[in-house]
XYZ file of N, CA and C in Angstrom:
834
model
N -64.790 -13.790 -53.756
C -65.314 -13.510 -52.440
C -65.961 -14.758 -51.880
N -66.343 -14.718 -50.633
C -67.011 -15.839 -50.017
C -68.513 -15.658 -50.148
N -69.151 -16.559 -50.837
C -70.599 -16.486 -50.953
C -71.220 -17.084 -49.708
N -72.538 -16.925 -49.575
C -73.218 -17.576 -48.461
C -73.026 -19.075 -48.546
N -72.977 -19.579 -49.759
C -72.686 -20.999 -49.951
C -71.318 -21.341 -49.408
N -70.339 -20.459 -49.593
C -68.976 -20.706 -49.129
C -68.843 -20.554 -47.624
N -69.628 -19.657 -47.045
C -69.462 -19.358 -45.628
C -70.277 -20.269 -44.735
N -71.241 -20.972 -45.315
C -72.017 -21.907 -44.510
C -73.491 -21.631 -44.535
N -73.902 -20.411 -44.885
C -75.315 -20.066 -44.910
C -75.870 -20.407 -46.278
N -76.414 -21.607 -46.409
C -76.784 -22.107 -47.727
C -77.947 -21.409 -48.376
N -79.005 -21.110 -47.630
C -80.167 -20.479 -48.202
C -80.722 -21.260 -49.381
N -80.688 -22.581 -49.308
C -81.003 -23.403 -50.458
C -82.495 -23.712 -50.488
N -83.096 -23.596 -51.643
C -84.507 -23.883 -51.816
C -84.675 -24.862 -52.967
N -85.735 -25.719 -52.906
C -86.001 -26.613 -54.025
C -86.250 -25.818 -55.295
N -85.887 -26.395 -56.451
C -86.075 -25.684 -57.702
C -86.439 -26.662 -58.793
N -86.334 -26.212 -60.050
C -86.707 -27.054 -61.174
C -85.877 -28.324 -61.239
N -84.635 -28.290 -60.751
C -83.793 -29.472 -60.772
C -84.360 -30.574 -59.885
N -84.948 -30.183 -58.760
C -85.564 -31.161 -57.870
C -86.774 -31.794 -58.542
N -87.576 -30.977 -59.191
C -88.736 -31.518 -59.910
C -88.295 -32.412 -61.070
N -87.220 -32.006 -61.753
C -86.718 -32.805 -62.859
C -86.240 -34.174 -62.381
N -85.578 -34.195 -61.213
C -85.144 -35.480 -60.664
C -86.352 -36.359 -60.370
N -87.389 -35.772 -59.779
C -88.605 -36.531 -59.479
C -89.236 -37.111 -60.728
N -89.243 -36.329 -61.799
C -89.804 -36.810 -63.065
C -88.973 -37.968 -63.635
N -87.658 -37.907 -63.430
C -86.786 -38.992 -63.889
C -87.105 -40.287 -63.157
N -87.277 -40.186 -61.832
C -87.630 -41.373 -61.047
C -88.985 -41.918 -61.484
N -89.940 -41.025 -61.667
C -91.293 -41.448 -62.060
C -91.282 -42.155 -63.412
N -90.573 -41.568 -64.385
C -90.514 -42.178 -65.714
C -89.823 -43.539 -65.661
N -88.767 -43.643 -64.844
C -88.048 -44.913 -64.722
C -88.927 -45.967 -64.050
N -89.679 -45.549 -63.057
C -90.590 -46.482 -62.374
C -91.657 -47.005 -63.341
N -92.214 -46.099 -64.144
C -93.257 -46.515 -65.080
C -92.690 -47.418 -66.174
N -91.456 -47.132 -66.599
C -90.818 -47.987 -67.599
C -90.675 -49.413 -67.077
N -90.425 -49.528 -65.751
C -90.278 -50.844 -65.133
C -91.622 -51.496 -64.842
N -92.701 -50.750 -65.054
C -94.035 -51.302 -64.834
C -94.406 -51.452 -63.376
N -93.844 -50.588 -62.522
C -94.111 -50.678 -61.086
C -94.902 -49.470 -60.603
N -96.030 -49.667 -59.937
C -96.693 -48.550 -59.266
C -95.913 -48.178 -58.007
N -96.188 -47.014 -57.453
C -95.481 -46.571 -56.246
C -95.611 -47.580 -55.116
N -96.800 -48.217 -55.017
C -97.057 -49.162 -53.934
C -96.157 -50.394 -54.014
N -95.712 -50.740 -55.211
C -94.815 -51.883 -55.353
C -93.346 -51.482 -55.227
N -93.003 -50.275 -55.714
C -91.612 -49.816 -55.623
C -91.211 -49.556 -54.174
N -92.106 -48.942 -53.406
C -91.767 -48.506 -52.048
C -91.162 -49.613 -51.186
N -91.802 -50.783 -51.052
C -91.200 -51.831 -50.208
C -89.902 -52.398 -50.779
N -89.754 -52.353 -52.096
C -88.535 -52.882 -52.711
C -87.310 -52.042 -52.368
N -87.510 -50.738 -52.151
C -86.378 -49.867 -51.831
C -86.344 -49.479 -50.355
N -87.362 -49.925 -49.600
C -87.355 -49.677 -48.161
C -87.844 -48.308 -47.745
N -88.714 -47.700 -48.557
C -89.286 -46.398 -48.226
C -90.799 -46.468 -48.315
N -91.460 -45.501 -47.682
C -92.917 -45.458 -47.718
C -93.408 -44.949 -49.068
N -94.671 -45.246 -49.365
C -95.279 -44.742 -50.593
C -95.291 -43.213 -50.574
N -95.523 -42.642 -49.394
C -95.556 -41.182 -49.271
C -94.202 -40.566 -49.607
N -93.121 -41.227 -49.179
C -91.774 -40.729 -49.472
C -91.529 -40.755 -50.976
N -91.866 -41.879 -51.611
C -91.665 -41.998 -53.055
C -92.475 -40.927 -53.786
N -93.716 -40.730 -53.366
C -94.557 -39.734 -54.001
C -94.011 -38.326 -53.853
N -93.487 -38.005 -52.667
C -92.935 -36.664 -52.430
C -91.710 -36.402 -53.301
N -90.862 -37.418 -53.465
C -89.691 -37.265 -54.326
C -90.125 -37.075 -55.772
N -91.053 -37.896 -56.232
C -91.490 -37.809 -57.626
C -92.159 -36.467 -57.930
N -92.776 -35.867 -56.942
C -93.437 -34.583 -57.137
C -92.498 -33.397 -56.952
N -91.231 -33.675 -56.632
C -90.266 -32.600 -56.462
C -90.431 -31.835 -55.169
N -91.031 -32.473 -54.171
C -91.265 -31.800 -52.890
C -90.295 -32.244 -51.804
N -89.437 -33.218 -52.123
C -88.526 -33.739 -51.104
C -87.197 -34.108 -51.740
N -86.096 -33.727 -51.064
C -84.761 -34.131 -51.520
C -84.553 -35.607 -51.210
N -84.119 -36.387 -52.184
C -83.891 -37.813 -51.929
C -82.616 -38.026 -51.122
N -82.631 -39.032 -50.269
C -81.413 -39.417 -49.561
C -80.516 -40.199 -50.512
N -79.239 -40.317 -50.156
C -78.314 -41.107 -50.967
C -78.762 -42.566 -51.031
N -79.295 -43.054 -49.915
C -79.782 -44.432 -49.887
C -80.929 -44.605 -50.879
N -81.827 -43.636 -50.921
C -82.946 -43.695 -51.864
C -82.429 -43.761 -53.299
N -81.453 -42.922 -53.602
C -80.901 -42.877 -54.959
C -80.301 -44.221 -55.336
N -79.466 -44.765 -54.455
C -78.775 -46.024 -54.769
C -79.756 -47.188 -54.884
N -80.721 -47.246 -53.950
C -81.700 -48.333 -53.965
C -82.576 -48.262 -55.216
N -83.024 -47.049 -55.558
C -83.899 -46.885 -56.717
C -83.165 -47.220 -58.007
N -81.915 -46.785 -58.101
C -81.101 -47.101 -59.277
C -80.949 -48.621 -59.431
N -80.697 -49.299 -58.319
C -80.481 -50.744 -58.366
C -81.765 -51.496 -58.731
N -82.877 -51.103 -58.136
C -84.134 -51.816 -58.372
C -84.671 -51.553 -59.768
N -84.594 -50.297 -60.217
C -85.159 -49.943 -61.520
C -84.175 -50.189 -62.669
N -82.896 -50.382 -62.325
C -81.862 -50.705 -63.322
C -81.912 -49.731 -64.503
N -81.623 -48.449 -64.190
C -81.751 -47.391 -65.206
C -80.442 -47.094 -65.930
N -79.463 -47.978 -65.819
C -78.174 -47.801 -66.502
C -77.485 -46.491 -66.093
N -77.653 -46.109 -64.820
C -76.971 -44.931 -64.299
C -77.726 -43.622 -64.442
N -78.908 -43.649 -65.059
C -79.647 -42.405 -65.300
C -80.013 -41.710 -63.983
N -80.497 -42.468 -63.010
C -80.892 -41.870 -61.733
C -79.671 -41.358 -60.970
N -78.568 -42.106 -61.015
C -77.332 -41.642 -60.357
C -76.851 -40.328 -60.968
N -76.884 -40.225 -62.282
C -76.447 -38.990 -62.961
C -77.359 -37.827 -62.585
N -78.668 -38.068 -62.593
C -79.616 -37.018 -62.224
C -79.393 -36.563 -60.787
N -79.049 -37.497 -59.905
C -78.809 -37.152 -58.502
C -77.559 -36.312 -58.345
N -76.507 -36.609 -59.128
C -75.282 -35.812 -59.045
C -75.551 -34.378 -59.496
N -76.334 -34.227 -60.543
C -76.704 -32.884 -60.987
C -77.495 -32.167 -59.903
N -78.398 -32.885 -59.263
C -79.224 -32.306 -58.207
C -78.371 -31.870 -57.036
N -77.386 -32.685 -56.656
C -76.516 -32.353 -55.530
C -75.709 -31.102 -55.804
N -75.205 -30.973 -57.037
C -74.420 -29.782 -57.370
C -75.258 -28.523 -57.230
N -76.514 -28.579 -57.663
C -77.381 -27.424 -57.561
C -77.857 -27.217 -56.131
N -78.143 -28.304 -55.449
C -78.725 -28.207 -54.122
C -77.800 -27.516 -53.140
N -76.512 -27.729 -53.269
C -75.570 -27.142 -52.332
C -75.269 -25.682 -52.576
N -75.894 -25.081 -53.598
C -75.649 -23.676 -53.911
C -76.801 -22.809 -53.425
N -76.458 -21.685 -52.806
C -77.489 -20.718 -52.441
C -78.171 -20.216 -53.713
N -79.466 -19.966 -53.637
C -80.227 -19.595 -54.825
C -79.663 -18.353 -55.499
N -79.203 -17.374 -54.713
C -78.715 -16.122 -55.286
C -77.287 -16.235 -55.835
N -76.629 -17.371 -55.567
C -75.250 -17.559 -56.016
C -75.176 -18.373 -57.306
N -76.273 -18.972 -57.719
C -76.223 -19.945 -58.806
C -75.765 -19.334 -60.120
N -76.252 -18.143 -60.441
C -75.845 -17.535 -61.709
C -74.338 -17.296 -61.729
N -73.794 -16.806 -60.616
C -72.356 -16.551 -60.559
C -71.574 -17.855 -60.659
N -72.060 -18.915 -60.021
C -71.388 -20.212 -60.097
C -71.345 -20.711 -61.537
N -72.412 -20.486 -62.284
C -72.424 -20.868 -63.692
C -71.407 -20.058 -64.496
N -71.277 -18.766 -64.162
C -70.302 -17.923 -64.848
C -68.872 -18.364 -64.526
N -68.639 -18.810 -63.294
C -67.313 -19.293 -62.912
C -66.846 -20.430 -63.826
N -67.778 -21.258 -64.249
C -67.419 -22.441 -65.025
C -66.881 -22.099 -66.407
N -67.167 -20.884 -66.905
C -66.665 -20.492 -68.222
C -65.704 -19.305 -68.119
N -65.283 -18.986 -66.905
C -64.396 -17.838 -66.717
C -62.987 -18.152 -67.211
N -62.321 -17.123 -67.725
C -60.899 -17.263 -68.051
C -60.049 -16.518 -67.019
N -60.677 -15.608 -66.264
C -59.997 -14.895 -65.184
C -60.991 -14.697 -64.046
N -60.520 -14.897 -62.807
C -61.368 -14.657 -61.642
C -60.531 -14.010 -60.544
N -60.896 -12.790 -60.171
C -60.203 -12.049 -59.119
C -61.124 -11.926 -57.909
N -60.609 -12.236 -56.736
C -61.431 -12.279 -55.527
C -60.763 -11.531 -54.379
N -61.508 -10.601 -53.769
C -61.070 -10.003 -52.510
C -62.044 -10.446 -51.433
N -61.521 -10.955 -50.309
C -62.387 -11.461 -49.251
C -61.896 -11.052 -47.868
N -62.874 -10.612 -47.042
C -62.545 -10.196 -45.671
C -63.449 -10.859 -44.645
N -64.251 -11.841 -45.066
C -65.188 -12.495 -44.143
C -64.766 -13.912 -43.788
N -64.538 -14.736 -44.782
C -63.972 -16.073 -44.576
C -63.258 -16.471 -45.857
N -62.382 -17.444 -45.758
C -61.568 -17.841 -46.909
C -62.487 -18.308 -48.038
N -62.247 -17.883 -49.282
C -63.119 -18.260 -50.404
C -63.279 -19.768 -50.551
N -64.462 -20.169 -50.980
C -64.776 -21.589 -51.095
C -63.842 -22.355 -51.993
N -63.317 -21.725 -53.038
C -62.409 -22.415 -53.952
C -61.108 -22.810 -53.258
N -60.822 -22.200 -52.113
C -59.565 -22.465 -51.402
C -59.774 -23.221 -50.093
N -60.985 -23.595 -49.782
C -61.270 -24.197 -48.482
C -60.980 -25.689 -48.452
N -60.220 -26.174 -47.447
C -60.156 -27.622 -47.236
C -61.484 -28.086 -46.649
N -61.747 -29.366 -46.741
C -63.037 -29.894 -46.277
C -63.288 -29.582 -44.804
N -62.251 -29.685 -43.980
C -62.437 -29.457 -42.540
C -62.861 -28.021 -42.247
N -62.278 -27.069 -42.966
C -62.642 -25.658 -42.776
C -64.062 -25.405 -43.265
N -64.414 -25.999 -44.406
C -65.777 -25.845 -44.927
C -66.789 -26.360 -43.915
N -66.516 -27.519 -43.330
C -67.442 -28.082 -42.344
C -67.530 -27.203 -41.097
N -66.411 -26.631 -40.683
C -66.422 -25.759 -39.505
C -67.296 -24.533 -39.758
N -67.217 -23.959 -40.946
C -68.057 -22.816 -41.279
C -69.533 -23.202 -41.278
N -69.845 -24.324 -41.894
C -71.236 -24.763 -41.970
C -71.800 -25.015 -40.571
N -70.972 -25.530 -39.684
C -71.422 -25.805 -38.313
C -71.626 -24.538 -37.495
N -71.065 -23.417 -37.954
C -71.099 -22.189 -37.166
C -72.239 -21.247 -37.519
N -72.747 -21.304 -38.746
C -73.653 -20.263 -39.236
C -75.110 -20.676 -39.067
N -75.887 -19.968 -38.228
C -77.314 -20.271 -38.093
C -78.085 -19.849 -39.337
N -79.207 -20.478 -39.640
C -79.720 -21.689 -38.983
C -78.860 -22.895 -39.335
N -78.615 -23.740 -38.344
C -77.701 -24.855 -38.538
C -78.253 -25.853 -39.551
N -77.375 -26.361 -40.384
C -77.769 -27.301 -41.430
C -78.008 -28.681 -40.842
N -78.931 -29.426 -41.451
C -79.074 -30.838 -41.122
C -77.868 -31.580 -41.687
N -77.591 -32.795 -41.203
C -76.459 -33.553 -41.759
C -76.542 -33.701 -43.278
N -77.736 -33.926 -43.807
C -77.902 -34.085 -45.246
C -77.597 -32.783 -45.984
N -78.087 -31.654 -45.438
C -77.812 -30.355 -46.048
C -76.325 -30.033 -46.002
N -75.692 -30.340 -44.862
C -74.262 -30.069 -44.726
C -73.459 -30.851 -45.759
N -73.807 -32.120 -45.954
C -73.098 -32.940 -46.937
C -73.245 -32.367 -48.340
N -74.451 -31.870 -48.666
C -74.675 -31.294 -49.993
C -73.819 -30.053 -50.191
N -73.716 -29.208 -49.166
C -72.921 -27.982 -49.281
C -71.436 -28.293 -49.397
N -70.971 -29.257 -48.611
C -69.562 -29.634 -48.704
C -69.264 -30.220 -50.084
N -70.161 -31.071 -50.561
C -69.950 -31.722 -51.851
C -69.844 -30.713 -52.981
N -70.723 -29.721 -52.994
C -70.701 -28.746 -54.086
C -69.468 -27.851 -53.979
N -69.037 -27.577 -52.764
C -67.844 -26.746 -52.580
C -66.604 -27.457 -53.111
N -66.464 -28.717 -52.779
C -65.309 -29.480 -53.255
C -65.368 -29.679 -54.766
N -66.563 -29.843 -55.296
C -66.731 -29.991 -56.742
C -66.291 -28.725 -57.465
N -66.651 -27.558 -56.935
C -66.281 -26.296 -57.560
C -64.770 -26.099 -57.601
N -64.053 -26.688 -56.670
C -62.606 -26.498 -56.612
C -61.872 -27.110 -57.803
N -62.557 -27.959 -58.548
C -61.961 -28.522 -59.768
C -61.691 -27.423 -60.791
N -62.351 -26.276 -60.645
C -62.124 -25.164 -61.566
C -60.664 -24.730 -61.559
N -60.001 -24.862 -60.430
C -58.590 -24.449 -60.328
C -57.696 -25.291 -61.231
N -58.124 -26.504 -61.534
C -57.298 -27.438 -62.299
C -57.810 -27.638 -63.728
N -58.886 -26.934 -64.080
C -59.453 -27.095 -65.415
C -58.475 -26.631 -66.480
N -58.405 -27.357 -67.589
C -57.555 -26.944 -68.708
C -58.424 -26.659 -69.924
N -58.073 -25.657 -70.726
C -56.955 -24.728 -70.496
C -57.170 -23.937 -69.211
N -56.052 -23.585 -68.571
C -56.114 -22.935 -67.272
C -56.873 -21.612 -67.322
N -57.688 -21.392 -66.300
C -58.180 -20.048 -66.016
C -57.207 -19.426 -65.015
N -57.133 -18.098 -64.989
C -56.232 -17.398 -64.068
C -57.018 -16.942 -62.841
N -56.498 -17.280 -61.670
C -57.155 -16.947 -60.410
C -56.246 -16.069 -59.564
N -56.830 -15.019 -59.006
C -56.121 -14.158 -58.065
C -56.986 -13.993 -56.827
N -56.387 -14.194 -55.661
C -57.102 -14.053 -54.395
C -56.335 -13.098 -53.489
N -57.027 -12.115 -52.942
C -56.486 -11.262 -51.887
C -57.322 -11.542 -50.646
N -56.665 -12.059 -49.606
C -57.357 -12.547 -48.415
C -56.794 -11.857 -47.181
N -57.659 -11.446 -46.304
C -57.218 -10.788 -45.069
C -56.548 -11.798 -44.130
N -55.420 -11.401 -43.570
C -54.707 -12.248 -42.614
C -55.596 -12.616 -41.428
N -56.490 -11.710 -41.057
C -57.367 -11.933 -39.904
C -58.218 -13.190 -40.065
N -58.534 -13.565 -41.304
C -59.350 -14.755 -41.533
C -58.637 -16.019 -41.080
N -57.315 -16.022 -41.172
C -56.536 -17.180 -40.737
C -56.260 -17.096 -39.242
N -55.970 -15.881 -38.775
C -55.704 -15.684 -37.349
C -56.918 -16.036 -36.489
N -58.106 -15.982 -37.071
C -59.331 -16.302 -36.329
C -59.341 -17.756 -35.864
N -58.652 -18.628 -36.579
C -58.537 -20.055 -36.244
C -59.900 -20.753 -36.194
N -60.722 -20.479 -37.176
C -62.021 -21.136 -37.279
C -61.848 -22.648 -37.255
N -62.570 -23.293 -36.350
C -62.487 -24.752 -36.241
C -61.362 -25.260 -35.354
N -60.470 -24.369 -34.906
C -59.384 -24.779 -34.030
C -58.051 -24.894 -34.743
N -56.978 -25.162 -33.998
C -55.619 -25.194 -34.566
C -55.429 -26.202 -35.689
N -55.978 -27.421 -35.546
C -55.767 -28.433 -36.573
C -56.439 -28.030 -37.888
N -57.644 -27.492 -37.810
C -58.331 -27.024 -39.017
C -57.553 -25.879 -39.648
N -57.000 -25.017 -38.807
C -56.226 -23.887 -39.323
C -54.953 -24.362 -40.014
N -54.311 -25.383 -39.473
C -53.135 -25.956 -40.143
C -53.521 -26.496 -41.525
N -54.647 -27.188 -41.575
C -55.108 -27.729 -42.855
C -55.480 -26.604 -43.818
N -56.033 -25.530 -43.292
C -56.367 -24.378 -44.124
C -55.097 -23.763 -44.715
N -54.089 -23.563 -43.895
C -52.842 -22.975 -44.385
C -52.195 -23.889 -45.410
N -52.203 -25.196 -45.152
C -51.642 -26.145 -46.118
C -52.370 -26.033 -47.458
N -53.678 -25.882 -47.392
C -54.461 -25.759 -48.622
C -54.115 -24.467 -49.366
N -53.965 -23.365 -48.631
C -53.601 -22.098 -49.257
C -52.223 -22.186 -49.913
N -51.292 -22.835 -49.242
C -49.953 -23.006 -49.807
C -49.998 -23.885 -51.053
N -50.794 -24.937 -50.998
C -50.930 -25.846 -52.140
C -51.520 -25.107 -53.343
N -52.578 -24.326 -53.101
C -53.212 -23.594 -54.205
C -52.286 -22.506 -54.741
N -51.583 -21.818 -53.826
C -50.681 -20.763 -54.251
C -49.527 -21.271 -55.092
N -49.272 -22.571 -55.022
C -48.184 -23.166 -55.790
C -48.623 -23.562 -57.204
N -49.919 -23.480 -57.476
C -50.407 -23.800 -58.815
C -49.976 -22.699 -59.789
N -49.672 -23.055 -61.041
C -49.153 -22.052 -61.980
C -50.154 -20.975 -62.369
N -51.436 -21.228 -62.162
C -52.476 -20.280 -62.574
C -53.168 -19.591 -61.404
N -52.592 -19.734 -60.191
C -53.238 -19.178 -58.993
C -52.259 -18.307 -58.219
N -52.690 -17.080 -57.895
C -51.935 -16.195 -56.999
C -52.738 -16.013 -55.714
N -52.093 -16.274 -54.590
C -52.715 -16.035 -53.285
C -51.916 -14.952 -52.582
N -52.575 -13.845 -52.248
C -51.925 -12.742 -51.547
C -52.642 -12.479 -50.227
N -51.851 -12.249 -49.199
C -52.394 -11.992 -47.871
C -52.319 -10.495 -47.579
N -53.436 -9.945 -47.153
C -53.470 -8.560 -46.692
C -53.099 -8.558 -45.209
N -51.987 -7.905 -44.841
C -51.524 -7.976 -43.446
C -52.506 -7.330 -42.482
N -52.389 -7.744 -41.224
C -53.281 -7.216 -40.193
C -53.210 -5.703 -40.091
N -52.000 -5.170 -40.201
C -51.813 -3.721 -40.131
C -51.598 -3.190 -41.535
N -52.553 -2.429 -42.030
C -52.456 -1.828 -43.354
C -53.246 -0.509 -43.328
N -52.567 0.592 -42.987
C -53.269 1.875 -42.842
C -53.958 2.347 -44.118
N -53.433 1.980 -45.282
C -54.043 2.369 -46.549
C -54.664 1.119 -47.168
N -55.976 1.109 -47.268
C -56.685 -0.124 -47.640
C -57.846 0.216 -48.569
N -57.834 -0.382 -49.775
C -58.860 -0.070 -50.780
C -60.100 -0.950 -50.673
N -60.111 -1.859 -49.691
C -61.213 -2.806 -49.616
C -62.189 -2.575 -48.494
N -62.220 -1.379 -47.950
C -63.064 -1.139 -46.775
C -64.561 -1.136 -47.084
N -64.928 -1.110 -48.360
C -66.350 -1.210 -48.706
C -66.844 -2.652 -48.728
N -65.943 -3.606 -48.537
C -66.370 -4.994 -48.460
C -65.852 -5.862 -49.584
N -66.130 -7.172 -49.507
C -65.607 -8.136 -50.471
C -66.300 -8.023 -51.826
N -65.616 -8.489 -52.864
C -66.196 -8.509 -54.203
C -65.376 -9.430 -55.094
N -65.932 -9.710 -56.266
C -65.237 -10.518 -57.264
C -65.340 -9.862 -58.629
N -64.348 -10.148 -59.456
C -64.344 -9.728 -60.855
C -64.069 -10.957 -61.712
N -64.820 -11.084 -62.796
C -64.708 -12.276 -63.625
C -64.685 -11.894 -65.095
N -63.768 -12.523 -65.838
C -63.718 -12.366 -67.286
C -64.244 -13.640 -67.923
N -65.301 -13.529 -68.737
C -65.898 -14.699 -69.369
C -65.051 -15.171 -70.543
N -65.443 -16.313 -71.108
C -64.730 -16.833 -72.272
C -64.956 -15.977 -73.514
N -65.907 -15.041 -73.433
C -66.115 -14.072 -74.515
C -65.465 -12.731 -74.177
N -64.630 -12.731 -73.132
C -63.835 -11.571 -72.710
C -64.707 -10.386 -72.270
N -65.802 -10.721 -71.643
C -66.656 -9.721 -71.003
C -66.381 -9.767 -69.504
N -66.231 -8.590 -68.896
C -65.969 -8.517 -67.463
C -67.271 -8.296 -66.694
N -67.438 -9.067 -65.617
C -68.592 -8.957 -64.740
C -68.108 -8.902 -63.299
N -68.934 -8.364 -62.423
C -68.595 -8.304 -61.008
C -69.652 -8.998 -60.169
N -69.301 -9.249 -58.920
C -70.249 -9.888 -58.005
C -70.043 -9.313 -56.610
N -71.156 -8.972 -55.979
C -71.129 -8.452 -54.615
C -72.237 -9.127 -53.827
N -71.991 -9.377 -52.546
C -72.953 -10.145 -51.767
C -73.067 -9.609 -50.350
N -74.295 -9.692 -49.832
C -74.556 -9.353 -48.432
C -75.288 -10.508 -47.777
N -75.935 -10.221 -46.657
C -76.675 -11.258 -45.956
C -77.865 -11.712 -46.803
N -77.877 -12.998 -47.164
C -78.996 -13.624 -47.862
C -79.276 -13.035 -49.239
N -78.304 -12.393 -49.856
C -78.519 -11.826 -51.176
C -77.202 -11.705 -51.921
N -77.273 -11.735 -53.249
C -76.095 -11.546 -54.079
C -76.479 -10.857 -55.363
N -75.538 -10.140 -55.960
C -75.824 -9.367 -57.165
C -74.695 -9.502 -58.168
N -75.032 -9.918 -59.383
C -74.089 -9.892 -60.489
C -74.100 -8.477 -61.059
N -72.909 -7.893 -61.199
C -72.773 -6.497 -61.626
C -72.343 -6.462 -63.088
N -73.106 -5.751 -63.911
C -72.818 -5.673 -65.344
C -72.525 -4.252 -65.820
N -72.858 -3.249 -65.023
C -72.666 -1.861 -65.438
C -71.182 -1.559 -65.639
N -70.779 -1.081 -66.826
C -69.349 -0.847 -67.111
C -68.687 0.112 -66.133
N -69.396 1.146 -65.691
C -68.804 2.100 -64.750
C -68.530 1.430 -63.406
N -69.473 0.606 -62.945
C -69.274 -0.102 -61.678
C -68.129 -1.102 -61.794
N -68.036 -1.785 -62.933
C -66.945 -2.726 -63.154
C -65.605 -1.996 -63.137
N -65.563 -0.811 -63.739
C -64.331 -0.020 -63.755
C -63.888 0.323 -62.337
N -64.852 0.705 -61.491
C -64.536 1.025 -60.093
C -63.941 -0.191 -59.389
N -64.533 -1.365 -59.603
C -64.032 -2.577 -58.954
C -62.633 -2.938 -59.450
N -62.382 -2.705 -60.740
C -61.038 -2.946 -61.260
C -60.017 -2.035 -60.579
N -60.371 -0.777 -60.407
C -59.462 0.163 -59.748
C -59.170 -0.287 -58.317
N -60.208 -0.706 -57.622
C -60.033 -1.127 -56.236
C -59.194 -2.401 -56.150
N -59.448 -3.326 -57.059
C -58.686 -4.576 -56.989
C -57.209 -4.354 -57.308
N -56.956 -3.461 -58.248
C -55.564 -3.137 -58.569
C -54.842 -2.576 -57.339
N -55.518 -1.709 -56.605
C -54.929 -1.147 -55.386
C -54.722 -2.231 -54.327
N -55.714 -3.111 -54.181
C -55.613 -4.169 -53.182
C -54.412 -5.074 -53.443
N -54.154 -5.383 -54.707
C -53.019 -6.251 -55.030
C -51.690 -5.582 -54.691
N -51.650 -4.267 -54.815
C -50.428 -3.535 -54.449
C -50.271 -3.472 -52.939
N -51.383 -3.276 -52.233
C -51.340 -3.108 -50.779
C -51.102 -4.420 -50.045
N -51.519 -5.544 -50.625
C -51.307 -6.851 -49.997
C -49.856 -7.289 -50.183
N -49.450 -8.268 -49.396
C -48.128 -8.866 -49.597
C -48.095 -9.552 -50.958
N -46.941 -9.527 -51.620
C -46.856 -10.222 -52.899
C -46.938 -11.733 -52.656
N -47.165 -12.557 -53.695
C -47.336 -13.998 -53.478
C -46.186 -14.667 -52.725
N -44.951 -14.284 -53.012
C -43.815 -14.905 -52.322
C -43.804 -14.553 -50.841
N -44.017 -13.278 -50.523
C -44.045 -12.867 -49.121
C -45.272 -13.447 -48.408
N -46.367 -13.606 -49.144
C -47.559 -14.218 -48.559
C -47.273 -15.665 -48.179
N -46.546 -16.377 -49.032
C -46.165 -17.751 -48.724
C -45.312 -17.810 -47.468
N -44.367 -16.880 -47.355
C -43.523 -16.835 -46.166
C -44.331 -16.589 -44.908
N -45.280 -15.668 -44.980
C -46.127 -15.380 -43.819
C -46.967 -16.605 -43.444
N -47.538 -17.256 -44.422
C -48.353 -18.439 -44.142
C -47.525 -19.533 -43.473
N -46.300 -19.719 -43.930
C -45.451 -20.753 -43.324
C -45.095 -20.394 -41.886
N -44.860 -19.110 -41.622
C -44.569 -18.694 -40.248
C -45.812 -18.874 -39.345
N -46.973 -18.549 -39.891
C -48.215 -18.719 -39.120
C -48.446 -20.184 -38.803
N -48.160 -21.041 -39.780
C -48.355 -22.479 -39.522
C -47.384 -22.977 -38.453
N -46.151 -22.482 -38.498
C -45.165 -22.889 -37.506
C -45.505 -22.463 -36.093
N -46.310 -21.421 -35.971
C -46.665 -20.917 -34.638
C -47.863 -21.639 -34.024
N -48.515 -22.496 -34.804
C -49.714 -23.197 -34.287
C -49.340 -24.372 -33.393
């Protein structure tokens, strides 16, 4: 499904990772024997800025990261800490547990009726979503969300392969979020992903009188220990589902959705026709 992180509504808050990054900078500064008052002019920032980062109260800019790494010569430690921070920063707080589960999943089934799932989004479509959803992100926040979304897409290519199934409403493409060019790029991305040996993309046609997904989007995930979990999300909230009876219901619904949607081959044909009409 599309999380708030995927749709553009980040809901991101500072956490322990931000404080950990600040502690890394502080320890590196002390190792170099520099007080904040001496480091600040060397990297082109105020003492207050350096202090806020070290205390975990402020997200560092990319310039801050690069300058601090160069001046303190930490052998890449600050750069690595910043990459970890960026991955976490771009995730909505309520989505983080599910994102961690995705990384060890062997199967992931997704039904979506709001916007195309983040794992399938081209960069242009992701940016269009982020630009549309209030409260609007700052340029720095937008970059963090795009970065984490593109990073997560590596899951599709991870080996050994995990199996991915997506059932997506045709209306999400017909909406033309971002305009015709973005929609062309979106369709190209869907076709590219659907061609992967471990990914099935199915389109639910606009007209479908019998539809098992009217209660909304959801996901089903099989962990590397072969435990099945579910995920459901609303405005500003998300829930990992562990109850076996609830999981059984979601399995029944997803099985019906796969039958009701176009099969992967027919979905590919529809996508190509839609692209030709743009």
